[in-house]
mmCIF file of C-alpha atoms and ligand atoms in Angstrom:
data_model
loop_
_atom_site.group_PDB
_atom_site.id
_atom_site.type_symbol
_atom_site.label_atom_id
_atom_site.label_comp_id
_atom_site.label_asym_id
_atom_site.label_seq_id
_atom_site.Cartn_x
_atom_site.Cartn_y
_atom_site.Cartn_z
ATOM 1 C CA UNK A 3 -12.861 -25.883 -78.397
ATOM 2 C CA UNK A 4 -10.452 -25.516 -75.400
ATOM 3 C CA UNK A 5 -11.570 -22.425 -73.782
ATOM 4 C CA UNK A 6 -9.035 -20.659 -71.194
ATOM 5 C CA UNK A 7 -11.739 -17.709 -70.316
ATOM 6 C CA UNK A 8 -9.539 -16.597 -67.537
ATOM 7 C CA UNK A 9 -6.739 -15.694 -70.343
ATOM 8 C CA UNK A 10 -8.656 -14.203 -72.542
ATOM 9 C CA UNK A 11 -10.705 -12.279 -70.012
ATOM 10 C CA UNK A 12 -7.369 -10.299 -68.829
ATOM 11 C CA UNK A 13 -6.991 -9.122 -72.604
ATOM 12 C CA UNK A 14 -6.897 -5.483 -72.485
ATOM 13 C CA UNK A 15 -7.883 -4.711 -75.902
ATOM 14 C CA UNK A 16 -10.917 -2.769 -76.934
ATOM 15 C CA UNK A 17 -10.619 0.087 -79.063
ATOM 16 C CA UNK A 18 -13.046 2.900 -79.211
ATOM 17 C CA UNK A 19 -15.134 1.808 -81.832
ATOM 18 C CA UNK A 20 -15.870 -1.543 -81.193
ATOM 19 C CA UNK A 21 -19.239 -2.342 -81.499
ATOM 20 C CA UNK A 22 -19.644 -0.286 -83.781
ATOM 21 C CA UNK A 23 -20.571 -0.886 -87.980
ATOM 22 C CA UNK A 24 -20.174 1.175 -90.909
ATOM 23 C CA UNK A 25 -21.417 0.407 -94.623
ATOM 24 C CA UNK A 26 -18.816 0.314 -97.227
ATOM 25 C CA UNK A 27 -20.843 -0.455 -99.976
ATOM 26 C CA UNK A 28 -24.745 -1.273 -100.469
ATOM 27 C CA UNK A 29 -24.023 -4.855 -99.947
ATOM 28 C CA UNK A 30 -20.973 -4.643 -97.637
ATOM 29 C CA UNK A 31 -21.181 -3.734 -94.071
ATOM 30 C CA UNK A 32 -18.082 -3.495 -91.718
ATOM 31 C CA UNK A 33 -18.560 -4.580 -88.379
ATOM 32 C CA UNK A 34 -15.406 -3.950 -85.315
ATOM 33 C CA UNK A 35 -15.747 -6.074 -82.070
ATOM 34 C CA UNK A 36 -13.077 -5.092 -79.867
ATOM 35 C CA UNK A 37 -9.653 -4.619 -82.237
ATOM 36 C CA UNK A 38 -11.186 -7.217 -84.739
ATOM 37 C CA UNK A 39 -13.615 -6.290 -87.983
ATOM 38 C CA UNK A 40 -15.636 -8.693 -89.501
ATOM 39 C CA UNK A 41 -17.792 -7.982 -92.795
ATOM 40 C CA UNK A 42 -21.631 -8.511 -93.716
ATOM 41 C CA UNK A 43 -22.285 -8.930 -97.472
ATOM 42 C CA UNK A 44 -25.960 -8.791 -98.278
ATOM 43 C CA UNK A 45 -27.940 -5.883 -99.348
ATOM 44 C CA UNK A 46 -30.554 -5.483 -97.084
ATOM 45 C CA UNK A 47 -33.099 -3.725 -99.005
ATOM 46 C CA UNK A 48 -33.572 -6.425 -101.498
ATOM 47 C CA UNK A 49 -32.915 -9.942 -99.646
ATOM 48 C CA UNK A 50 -32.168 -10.992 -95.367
ATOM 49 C CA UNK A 51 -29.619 -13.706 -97.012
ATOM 50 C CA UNK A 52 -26.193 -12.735 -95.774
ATOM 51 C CA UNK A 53 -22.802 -14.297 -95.413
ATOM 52 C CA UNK A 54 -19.946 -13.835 -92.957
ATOM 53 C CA UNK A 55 -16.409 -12.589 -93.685
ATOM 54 C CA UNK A 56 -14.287 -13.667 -90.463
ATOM 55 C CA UNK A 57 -15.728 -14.602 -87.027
ATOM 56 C CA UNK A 58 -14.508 -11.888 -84.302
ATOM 57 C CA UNK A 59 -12.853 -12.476 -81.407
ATOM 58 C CA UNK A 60 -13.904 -14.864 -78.600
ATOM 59 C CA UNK A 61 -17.464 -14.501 -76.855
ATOM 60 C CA UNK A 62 -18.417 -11.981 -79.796
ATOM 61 C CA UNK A 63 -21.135 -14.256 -81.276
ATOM 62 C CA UNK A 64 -24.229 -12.826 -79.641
ATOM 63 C CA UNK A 65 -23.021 -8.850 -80.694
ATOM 64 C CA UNK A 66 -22.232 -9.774 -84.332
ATOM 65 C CA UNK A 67 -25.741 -11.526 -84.766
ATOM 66 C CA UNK A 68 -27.625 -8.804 -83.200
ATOM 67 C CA UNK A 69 -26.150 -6.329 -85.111
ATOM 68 C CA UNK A 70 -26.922 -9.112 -88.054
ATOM 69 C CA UNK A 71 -30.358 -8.890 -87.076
ATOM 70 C CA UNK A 72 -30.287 -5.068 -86.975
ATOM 71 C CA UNK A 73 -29.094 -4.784 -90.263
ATOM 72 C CA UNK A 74 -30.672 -7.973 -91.617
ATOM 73 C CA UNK A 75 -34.493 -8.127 -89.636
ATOM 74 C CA UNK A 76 -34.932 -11.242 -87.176
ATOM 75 C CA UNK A 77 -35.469 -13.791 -90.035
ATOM 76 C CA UNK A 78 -32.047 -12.964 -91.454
ATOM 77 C CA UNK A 79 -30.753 -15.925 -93.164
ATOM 78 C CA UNK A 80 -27.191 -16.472 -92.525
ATOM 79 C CA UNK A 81 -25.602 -18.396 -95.697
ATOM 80 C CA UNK A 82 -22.166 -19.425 -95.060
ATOM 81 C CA UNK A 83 -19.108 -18.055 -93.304
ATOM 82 C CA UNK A 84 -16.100 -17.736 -95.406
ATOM 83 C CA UNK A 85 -12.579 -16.922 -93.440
ATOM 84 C CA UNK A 86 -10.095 -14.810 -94.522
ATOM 85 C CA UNK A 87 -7.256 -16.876 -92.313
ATOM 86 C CA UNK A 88 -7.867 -18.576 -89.178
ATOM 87 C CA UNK A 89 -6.134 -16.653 -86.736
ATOM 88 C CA UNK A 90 -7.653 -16.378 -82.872
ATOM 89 C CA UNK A 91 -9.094 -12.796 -83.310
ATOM 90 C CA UNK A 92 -10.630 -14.331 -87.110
ATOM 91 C CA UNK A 93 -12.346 -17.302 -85.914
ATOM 92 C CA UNK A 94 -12.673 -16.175 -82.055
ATOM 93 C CA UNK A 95 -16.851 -16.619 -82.408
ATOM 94 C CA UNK A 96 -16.612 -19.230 -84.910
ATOM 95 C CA UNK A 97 -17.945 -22.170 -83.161
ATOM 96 C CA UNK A 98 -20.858 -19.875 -80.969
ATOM 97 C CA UNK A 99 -22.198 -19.038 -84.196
ATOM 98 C CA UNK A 100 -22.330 -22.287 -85.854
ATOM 99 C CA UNK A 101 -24.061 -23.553 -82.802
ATOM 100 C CA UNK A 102 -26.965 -21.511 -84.164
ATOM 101 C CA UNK A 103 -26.103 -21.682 -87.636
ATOM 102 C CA UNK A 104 -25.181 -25.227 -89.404
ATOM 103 C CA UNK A 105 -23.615 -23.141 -92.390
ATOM 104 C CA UNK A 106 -20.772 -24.215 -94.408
ATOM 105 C CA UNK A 107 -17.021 -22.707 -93.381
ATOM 106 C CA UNK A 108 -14.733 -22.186 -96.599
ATOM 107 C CA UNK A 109 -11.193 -21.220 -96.014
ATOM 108 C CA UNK A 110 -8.168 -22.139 -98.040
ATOM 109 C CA UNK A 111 -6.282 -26.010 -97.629
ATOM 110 C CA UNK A 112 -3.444 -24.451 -96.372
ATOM 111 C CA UNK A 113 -5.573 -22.935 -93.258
ATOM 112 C CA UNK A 114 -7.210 -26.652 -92.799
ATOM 113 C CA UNK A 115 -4.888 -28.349 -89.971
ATOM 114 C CA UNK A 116 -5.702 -24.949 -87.644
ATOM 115 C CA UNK A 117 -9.469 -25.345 -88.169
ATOM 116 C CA UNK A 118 -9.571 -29.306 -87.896
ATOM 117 C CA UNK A 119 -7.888 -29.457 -85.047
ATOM 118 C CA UNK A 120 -4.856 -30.881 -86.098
ATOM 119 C CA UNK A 121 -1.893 -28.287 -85.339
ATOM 120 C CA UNK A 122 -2.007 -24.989 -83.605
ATOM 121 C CA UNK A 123 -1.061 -22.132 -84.955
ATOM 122 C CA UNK A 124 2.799 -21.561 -84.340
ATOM 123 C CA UNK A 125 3.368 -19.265 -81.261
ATOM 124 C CA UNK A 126 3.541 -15.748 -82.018
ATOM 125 C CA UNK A 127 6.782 -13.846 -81.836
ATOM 126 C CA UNK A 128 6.841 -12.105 -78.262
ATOM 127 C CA UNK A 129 10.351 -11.178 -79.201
ATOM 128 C CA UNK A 130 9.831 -9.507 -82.377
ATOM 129 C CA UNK A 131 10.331 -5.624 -82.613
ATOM 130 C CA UNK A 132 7.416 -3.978 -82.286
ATOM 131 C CA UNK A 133 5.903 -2.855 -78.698
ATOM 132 C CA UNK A 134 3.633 -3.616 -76.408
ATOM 133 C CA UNK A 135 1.279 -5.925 -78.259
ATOM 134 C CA UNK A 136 3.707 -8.208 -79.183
ATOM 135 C CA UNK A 137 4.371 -8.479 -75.943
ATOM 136 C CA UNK A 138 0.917 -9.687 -75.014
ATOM 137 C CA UNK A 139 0.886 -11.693 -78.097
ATOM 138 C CA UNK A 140 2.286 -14.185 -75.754
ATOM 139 C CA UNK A 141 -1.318 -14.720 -74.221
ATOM 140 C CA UNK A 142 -3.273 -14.798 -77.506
ATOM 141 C CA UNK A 143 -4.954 -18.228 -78.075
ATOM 142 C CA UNK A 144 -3.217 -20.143 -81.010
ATOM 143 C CA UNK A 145 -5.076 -23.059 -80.121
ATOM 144 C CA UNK A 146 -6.400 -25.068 -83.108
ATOM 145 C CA UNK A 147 -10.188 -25.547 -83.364
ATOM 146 C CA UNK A 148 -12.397 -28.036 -84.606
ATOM 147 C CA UNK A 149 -14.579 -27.213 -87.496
ATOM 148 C CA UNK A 150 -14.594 -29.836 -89.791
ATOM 149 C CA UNK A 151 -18.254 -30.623 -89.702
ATOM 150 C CA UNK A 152 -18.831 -27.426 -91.354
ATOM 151 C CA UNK A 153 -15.401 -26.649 -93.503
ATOM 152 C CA UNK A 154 -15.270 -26.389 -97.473
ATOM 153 C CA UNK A 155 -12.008 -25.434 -99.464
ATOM 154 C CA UNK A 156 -12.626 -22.321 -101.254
ATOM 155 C CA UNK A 157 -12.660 -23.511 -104.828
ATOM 156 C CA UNK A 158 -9.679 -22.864 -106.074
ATOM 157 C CA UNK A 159 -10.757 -21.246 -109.910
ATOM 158 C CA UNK A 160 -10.935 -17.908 -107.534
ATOM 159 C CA UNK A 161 -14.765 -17.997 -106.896
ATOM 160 C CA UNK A 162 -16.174 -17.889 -104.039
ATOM 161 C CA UNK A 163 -19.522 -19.497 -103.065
ATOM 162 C CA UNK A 164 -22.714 -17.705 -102.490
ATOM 163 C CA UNK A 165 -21.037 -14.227 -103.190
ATOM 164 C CA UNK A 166 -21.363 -14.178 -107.022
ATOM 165 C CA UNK A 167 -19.032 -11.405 -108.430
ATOM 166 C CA UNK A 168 -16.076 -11.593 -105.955
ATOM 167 C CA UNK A 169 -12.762 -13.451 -106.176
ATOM 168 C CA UNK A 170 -10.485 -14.885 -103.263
ATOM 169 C CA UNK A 171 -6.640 -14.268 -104.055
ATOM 170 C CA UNK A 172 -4.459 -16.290 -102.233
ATOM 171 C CA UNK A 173 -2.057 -13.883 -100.301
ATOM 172 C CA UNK A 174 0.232 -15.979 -97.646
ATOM 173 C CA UNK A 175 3.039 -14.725 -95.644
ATOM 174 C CA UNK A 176 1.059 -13.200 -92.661
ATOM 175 C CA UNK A 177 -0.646 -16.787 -92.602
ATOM 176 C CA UNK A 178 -0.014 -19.953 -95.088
ATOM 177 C CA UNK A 179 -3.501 -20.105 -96.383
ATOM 178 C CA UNK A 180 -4.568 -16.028 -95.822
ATOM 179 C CA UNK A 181 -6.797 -15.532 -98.543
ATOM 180 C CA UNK A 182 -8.149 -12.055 -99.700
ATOM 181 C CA UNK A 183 -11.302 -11.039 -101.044
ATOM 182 C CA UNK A 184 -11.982 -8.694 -104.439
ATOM 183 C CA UNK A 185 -14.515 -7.414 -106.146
ATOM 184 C CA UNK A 186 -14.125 -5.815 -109.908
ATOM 185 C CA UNK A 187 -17.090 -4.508 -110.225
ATOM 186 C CA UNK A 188 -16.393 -1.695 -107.471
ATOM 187 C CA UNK A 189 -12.799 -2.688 -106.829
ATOM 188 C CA UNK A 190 -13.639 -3.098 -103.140
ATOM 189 C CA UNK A 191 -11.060 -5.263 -100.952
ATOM 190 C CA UNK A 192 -11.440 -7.028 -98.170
ATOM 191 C CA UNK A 193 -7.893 -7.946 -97.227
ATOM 192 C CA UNK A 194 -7.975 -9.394 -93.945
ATOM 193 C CA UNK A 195 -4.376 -9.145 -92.375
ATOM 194 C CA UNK A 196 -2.159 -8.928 -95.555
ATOM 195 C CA UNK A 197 -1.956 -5.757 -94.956
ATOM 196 C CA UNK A 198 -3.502 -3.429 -92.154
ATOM 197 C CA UNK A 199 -5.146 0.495 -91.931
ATOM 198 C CA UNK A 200 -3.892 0.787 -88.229
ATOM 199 C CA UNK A 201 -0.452 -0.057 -86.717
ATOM 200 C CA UNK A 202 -1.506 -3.136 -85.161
ATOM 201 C CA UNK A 203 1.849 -3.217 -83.137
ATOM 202 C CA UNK A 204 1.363 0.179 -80.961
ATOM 203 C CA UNK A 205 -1.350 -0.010 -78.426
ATOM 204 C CA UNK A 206 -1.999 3.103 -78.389
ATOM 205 C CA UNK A 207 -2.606 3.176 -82.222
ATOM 206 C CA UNK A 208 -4.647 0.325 -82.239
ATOM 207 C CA UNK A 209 -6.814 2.327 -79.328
ATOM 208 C CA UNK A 210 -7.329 5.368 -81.309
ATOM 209 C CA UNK A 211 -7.863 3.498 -84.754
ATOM 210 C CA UNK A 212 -5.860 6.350 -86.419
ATOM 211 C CA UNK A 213 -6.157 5.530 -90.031
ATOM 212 C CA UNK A 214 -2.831 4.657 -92.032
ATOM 213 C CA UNK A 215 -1.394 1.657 -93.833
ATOM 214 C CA UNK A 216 0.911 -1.185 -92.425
ATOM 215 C CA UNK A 217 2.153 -4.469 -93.101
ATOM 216 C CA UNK A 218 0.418 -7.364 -91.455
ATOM 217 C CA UNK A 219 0.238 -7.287 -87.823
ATOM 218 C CA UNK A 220 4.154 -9.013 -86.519
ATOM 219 C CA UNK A 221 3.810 -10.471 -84.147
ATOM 220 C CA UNK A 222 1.948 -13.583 -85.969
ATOM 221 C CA UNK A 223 3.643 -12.764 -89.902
ATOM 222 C CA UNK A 224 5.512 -16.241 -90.413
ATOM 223 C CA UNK A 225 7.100 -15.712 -93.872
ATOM 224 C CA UNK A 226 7.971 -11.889 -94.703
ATOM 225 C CA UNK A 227 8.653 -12.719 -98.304
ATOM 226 C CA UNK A 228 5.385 -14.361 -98.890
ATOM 227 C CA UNK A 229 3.827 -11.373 -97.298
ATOM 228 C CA UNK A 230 5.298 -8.706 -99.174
ATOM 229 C CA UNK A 231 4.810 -10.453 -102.811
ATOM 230 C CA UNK A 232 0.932 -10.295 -101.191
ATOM 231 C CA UNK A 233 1.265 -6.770 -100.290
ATOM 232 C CA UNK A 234 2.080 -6.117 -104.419
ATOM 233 C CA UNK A 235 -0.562 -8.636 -105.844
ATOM 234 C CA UNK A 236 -3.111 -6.409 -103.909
ATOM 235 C CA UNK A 237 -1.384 -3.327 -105.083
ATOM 236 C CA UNK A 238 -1.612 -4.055 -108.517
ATOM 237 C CA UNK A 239 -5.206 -4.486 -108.172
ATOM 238 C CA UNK A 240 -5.675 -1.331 -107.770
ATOM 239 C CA UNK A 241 -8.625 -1.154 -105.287
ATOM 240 C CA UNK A 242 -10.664 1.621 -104.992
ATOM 241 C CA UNK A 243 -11.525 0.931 -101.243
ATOM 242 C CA UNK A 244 -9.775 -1.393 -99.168
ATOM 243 C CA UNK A 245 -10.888 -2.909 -95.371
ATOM 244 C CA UNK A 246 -8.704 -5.019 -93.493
ATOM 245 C CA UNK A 247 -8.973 -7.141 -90.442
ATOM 246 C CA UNK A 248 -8.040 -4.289 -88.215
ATOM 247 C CA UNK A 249 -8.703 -0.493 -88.794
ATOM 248 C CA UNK A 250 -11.003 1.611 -90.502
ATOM 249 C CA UNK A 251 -12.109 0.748 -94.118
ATOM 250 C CA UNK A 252 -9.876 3.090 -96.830
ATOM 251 C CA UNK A 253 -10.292 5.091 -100.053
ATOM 252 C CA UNK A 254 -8.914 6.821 -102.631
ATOM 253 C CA UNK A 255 -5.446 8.746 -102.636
ATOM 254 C CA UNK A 256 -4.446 7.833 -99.144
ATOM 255 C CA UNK A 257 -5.227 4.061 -100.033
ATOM 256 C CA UNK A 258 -3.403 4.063 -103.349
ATOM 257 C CA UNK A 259 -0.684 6.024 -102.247
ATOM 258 C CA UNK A 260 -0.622 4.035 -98.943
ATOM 259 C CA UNK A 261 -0.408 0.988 -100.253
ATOM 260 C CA UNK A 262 1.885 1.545 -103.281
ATOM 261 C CA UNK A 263 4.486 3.156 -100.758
ATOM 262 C CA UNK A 264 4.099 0.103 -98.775
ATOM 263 C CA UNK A 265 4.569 -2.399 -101.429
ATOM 264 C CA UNK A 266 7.690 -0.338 -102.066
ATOM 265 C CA UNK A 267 9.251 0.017 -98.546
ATOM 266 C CA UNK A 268 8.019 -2.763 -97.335
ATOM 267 C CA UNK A 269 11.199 -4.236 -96.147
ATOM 268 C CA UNK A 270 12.222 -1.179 -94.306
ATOM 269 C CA UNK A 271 8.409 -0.206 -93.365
ATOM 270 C CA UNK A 272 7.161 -3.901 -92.696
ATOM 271 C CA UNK A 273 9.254 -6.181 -91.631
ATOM 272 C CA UNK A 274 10.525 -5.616 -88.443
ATOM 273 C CA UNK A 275 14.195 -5.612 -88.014
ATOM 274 C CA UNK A 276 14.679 -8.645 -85.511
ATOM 275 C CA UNK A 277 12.140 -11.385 -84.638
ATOM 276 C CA UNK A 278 12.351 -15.490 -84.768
ATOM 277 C CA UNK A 279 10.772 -15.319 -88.135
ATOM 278 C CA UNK A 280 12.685 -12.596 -89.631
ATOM 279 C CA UNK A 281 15.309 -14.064 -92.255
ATOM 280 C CA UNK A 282 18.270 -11.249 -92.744
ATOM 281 C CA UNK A 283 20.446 -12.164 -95.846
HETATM 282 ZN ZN1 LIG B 304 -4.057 -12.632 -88.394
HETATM 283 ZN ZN1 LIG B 305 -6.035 -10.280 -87.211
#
């Protein structure tokens, strides 16, 4: 991987509880470095076998596996990585990790030519409405990286290997191959950036982590149709807790009643009104 350290050094994004985990479920750990959360499934009382939802941001490798160590003892056994999408701030650790862990990478096809290497990502919308951190989207990496040692498509009945009892749902618009995660059994949600729990576009939102529901961060959304059809298949599921890419993990009314008013509005809510990928008809 190209690394432009000097770029990404000047990014002045950390909100207050990076570093920081919290469990949402026995087996299901929530883990924010800098803006970016990234999820442990395991439980740790009964087995140190764990896989990896998302990769961080860059140079974040060494904090997620000590706190994977912390959670997990020091013979944790890492078992695969699986990637919501493969945005910069999703795969930003990627490669550190799998320097020290030859695990298998499953993502969806569509996410493939950003994670072989073959096309970057296209450039995020500087111009779009939405403040400051579209703005500096302008200086986020959209390089493509080269994992193809490592990469496996999810399979595409919905399962998804080595976590028995969850489902991947293919939700694109905020990337082509964005895939979320679901579990019945609890109706827990990992949703990566279909949607978000903190207004991703206002800095100083994104600082505090205040807690509310928005459409996928702008700046990088490349088809607001696709996204907003994803925003109601994730609706409809009803979950009972939700936990998204960027935020704090949700429950109960102000989820459901979050999410069902943004599935509703979310052409006036969502989609902001100008940008290069914003189609008025
Ligand atoms: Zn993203
Ligand atoms: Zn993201």
């Amino acid at each position: 991987m190209e690394r432009s350290r000097s770029t990404e050094n000047l990014l002045p994004i950390t909100s207050i509880q990076s570093g920081s985990g919290v469990e949402i479920a026995p087996d299901v750990y929530c883990y924010t470095v800098q803006v970016a959360n990234v999820f442990f499934i395991g439980n740790p009382t009964t087995s140190n076998e764990w896989v990896l939802i998302d990769a961080g941001m860059p140079h974040a490798a060494n904090k997620i596996l000590e706190a994977a160590e912390k959670r997990f003892g020091p013979e944790h056994q890492l078992k695969a990585i699986i990637l919501t999408h493969g945005h910069f701030d999703h795969v930003g650790s990627l490669i550190d990790i799998l320097e020290q862990y030859k695990v298998p990478v499953y993502a969806h096809p569509l996410e493939f030519s950003y994670l072989k290497g073959i096309t970057d990502y296209p450039k995020p919308d500087t111009t779009v409405e939405g403040g400051l951190l579209a703005k500096m989207s302008g200086i986020f990496p959209v390089k493509a990286i080269d994992i193809s040692a490592h990469l496996h498509e999810l399979p595409s009945d919905g399962s998804v290997p080595t976590m028995p009892g969850w489902q991947s749902i293919h939700t694109p618009g905020h990337s082509a191959g964005h895939v979320s995660l679901f579990r019945e059994q609890d109706r827990l949600l990992i949703a990566g950036d279909a949607f978000v729990t903190v207004k991703q576009d206002s800095l100083y939102k994104v600082l505090r982590q205040k807690k509310e529901i928005h459409g996928p961060p702008v700046y990088f959304t490349t088809d607001w149709r696709a996204a907003w059809e994803s925003v109601c298949k994730l609706a409809d599921l009803k979950p009972s807790i939700a936990a998204t890419g960027h935020g704090k993990p949700m429950t109960g009314a102000a989820l459901a009643k979050g999410l069902v008013d943004l599935a509703e509005n979310f052409q006036k809510t969502a989609v902001p009104a100008h940008g290069k990928y914003v189609h008025t008809k």
